[in-house]
Amino acid sequence: MQKLNKIMLIDDSEADNFIHKRIIEKSGIAKEIVVIFRATEALTYLKNETRPELIFLDINMPGMDGWEFLQEYEQLAEIHKAELVICMLTTSQSAIDREKAKQYGMIEHFMSKPLTKEKLLEIVRAHFSEAR
């Protein structure tokens, strides 16, 4: 199976990032895992670094939350957004949040934490044919 070059985790929770990073590492699906604790830093990263193919985004974060991140993300130049899959990975069970996520065309999945190997592989198989 061919690996993705980069997966990004955007979440303010150290514990969640630790667990999710370990799951991605154990799956062997990514060459690099970038962990970012603040949405504003993630936007800066996307503008200045090699972009990831897959982002897992939390909703509830201090400062800029996941929804605000998506609003800013929509304003980025297309070169920074091309061929990028965004998955909301959240503790929210809110039907309102689930419906709101549908309003953003760039959100491919809305799923509850924690990330599991099965969820990860399902996303990879659905969106990255070279990684099947």
Coordinates of C-alpha atoms in Angstrom, one line a residue:
M1 CA 0.0 0.0 0.0
Q2 CA 1.4 3.4 -1.0
K3 CA 1.6 5.9 1.9
L4 CA 0.1 9.4 2.0
N5 CA 2.8 12.0 2.2
K6 CA 1.3 13.9 5.1
I7 CA -1.7 13.8 7.5
M8 CA -2.5 16.8 9.7
L9 CA -4.2 16.8 13.0
I10 CA -5.7 20.1 14.1
D11 CA -6.9 19.8 17.7
D12 CA -6.1 21.6 21.0
S13 CA -6.2 18.3 23.0
E14 CA -2.8 16.9 23.7
A15 CA -4.3 13.5 24.7
D16 CA -6.4 13.2 21.5
N17 CA -3.5 14.2 19.3
F18 CA -1.3 11.6 21.0
I19 CA -3.8 8.8 20.5
H20 CA -4.7 9.8 17.0
K21 CA -1.0 10.2 16.0
R22 CA -0.3 6.7 17.4
I23 CA -3.2 5.2 15.4
I24 CA -1.9 6.8 12.2
E25 CA 1.7 5.7 12.9
K26 CA 0.6 2.1 13.6
S27 CA -1.5 2.0 10.5
G28 CA 1.6 2.8 8.4
I29 CA -0.5 5.0 6.1
A30 CA 1.4 8.3 6.3
K31 CA 5.0 9.3 5.8
E32 CA 4.6 12.3 8.0
I33 CA 2.1 13.4 10.7
V34 CA 1.8 17.1 11.5
V35 CA 0.1 17.9 14.8
I36 CA -1.1 21.5 15.3
F37 CA -2.9 22.7 18.4
R38 CA -4.3 26.0 17.1
A39 CA -6.4 26.6 14.0
T40 CA -4.6 29.9 13.2
E41 CA -1.3 28.0 13.1
A42 CA -2.8 25.4 10.8
L43 CA -3.8 28.2 8.3
T44 CA -0.3 29.6 8.4
Y45 CA 1.1 26.1 7.8
L46 CA -1.1 25.5 4.9
K47 CA 0.0 28.8 3.3
N48 CA 3.7 28.2 3.8
E49 CA 4.4 24.4 3.8
T50 CA 3.8 21.4 1.7
R51 CA 0.1 20.7 2.2
P52 CA -1.2 17.5 3.7
E53 CA -3.5 15.2 1.7
L54 CA -5.7 14.6 4.7
I55 CA -6.7 16.9 7.7
F56 CA -8.6 15.8 10.8
L57 CA -10.2 18.9 12.3
D58 CA -11.7 19.4 15.7
I59 CA -14.6 21.8 16.2
N60 CA -14.2 23.1 19.7
M61 CA -10.9 24.8 20.2
P62 CA -10.0 28.0 22.0
G63 CA -9.3 31.1 19.9
M64 CA -10.4 30.1 16.4
D65 CA -12.7 27.0 16.4
G66 CA -13.1 24.5 13.6
W67 CA -16.0 26.5 11.9
E68 CA -13.9 29.7 11.9
F69 CA -11.0 27.7 10.5
L70 CA -13.2 26.5 7.6
Q71 CA -14.4 30.0 6.9
E72 CA -10.7 31.2 6.6
Y73 CA -9.7 28.1 4.7
E74 CA -12.4 28.9 2.0
Q75 CA -10.5 32.2 1.4
L76 CA -7.2 30.5 0.7
A77 CA -5.8 30.4 -2.8
E78 CA -6.8 27.2 -4.7
I79 CA -3.1 26.0 -4.7
H80 CA -3.3 25.7 -0.9
K81 CA -6.5 23.7 -1.0
A82 CA -6.2 21.4 -4.0
E83 CA -6.7 17.7 -3.5
L84 CA -7.1 18.0 0.2
V85 CA -9.6 15.9 2.2
I86 CA -11.0 17.4 5.5
C87 CA -12.6 15.3 8.1
M88 CA -14.3 16.7 11.2
L89 CA -13.2 14.6 14.1
T90 CA -15.1 15.8 17.2
T91 CA -16.7 14.9 20.5
S92 CA -19.8 16.8 19.4
Q93 CA -22.9 14.6 19.1
S94 CA -25.0 17.6 18.1
A95 CA -27.3 17.2 15.1
I96 CA -26.9 21.0 14.6
D97 CA -23.1 20.5 14.2
R98 CA -23.6 17.6 11.8
E99 CA -26.0 19.6 9.7
K100 CA -23.7 22.6 9.7
A101 CA -20.8 20.4 8.5
K102 CA -22.9 19.6 5.4
Q103 CA -22.9 23.2 4.5
Y104 CA -19.2 23.1 3.9
G105 CA -18.5 21.3 0.7
M106 CA -14.9 20.6 1.7
I107 CA -15.9 18.4 4.7
E108 CA -15.8 14.9 3.4
H109 CA -16.6 13.2 6.8
F110 CA -18.1 14.1 10.2
M111 CA -17.1 11.5 12.8
S112 CA -16.9 11.1 16.5
K113 CA -13.7 10.8 18.4
P114 CA -11.6 8.8 18.9
L115 CA -10.1 8.1 15.5
T116 CA -9.8 4.3 15.0
K117 CA -7.7 2.4 12.5
E118 CA -10.9 1.2 10.8
K119 CA -12.2 4.8 10.4
L120 CA -8.8 5.9 9.1
L121 CA -8.6 3.1 6.5
E122 CA -12.2 3.7 5.4
I123 CA -11.3 7.4 4.6
V124 CA -8.1 6.5 2.9
R125 CA -9.8 3.8 0.7
A126 CA -12.6 6.2 -0.2
H127 CA -10.4 9.2 -1.2
F128 CA -6.9 8.0 -2.1
S129 CA -6.9 5.3 -4.8
E130 CA -3.1 5.2 -4.8
A131 CA -3.1 4.2 -1.2
R132 CA -5.6 1.3 -1.5

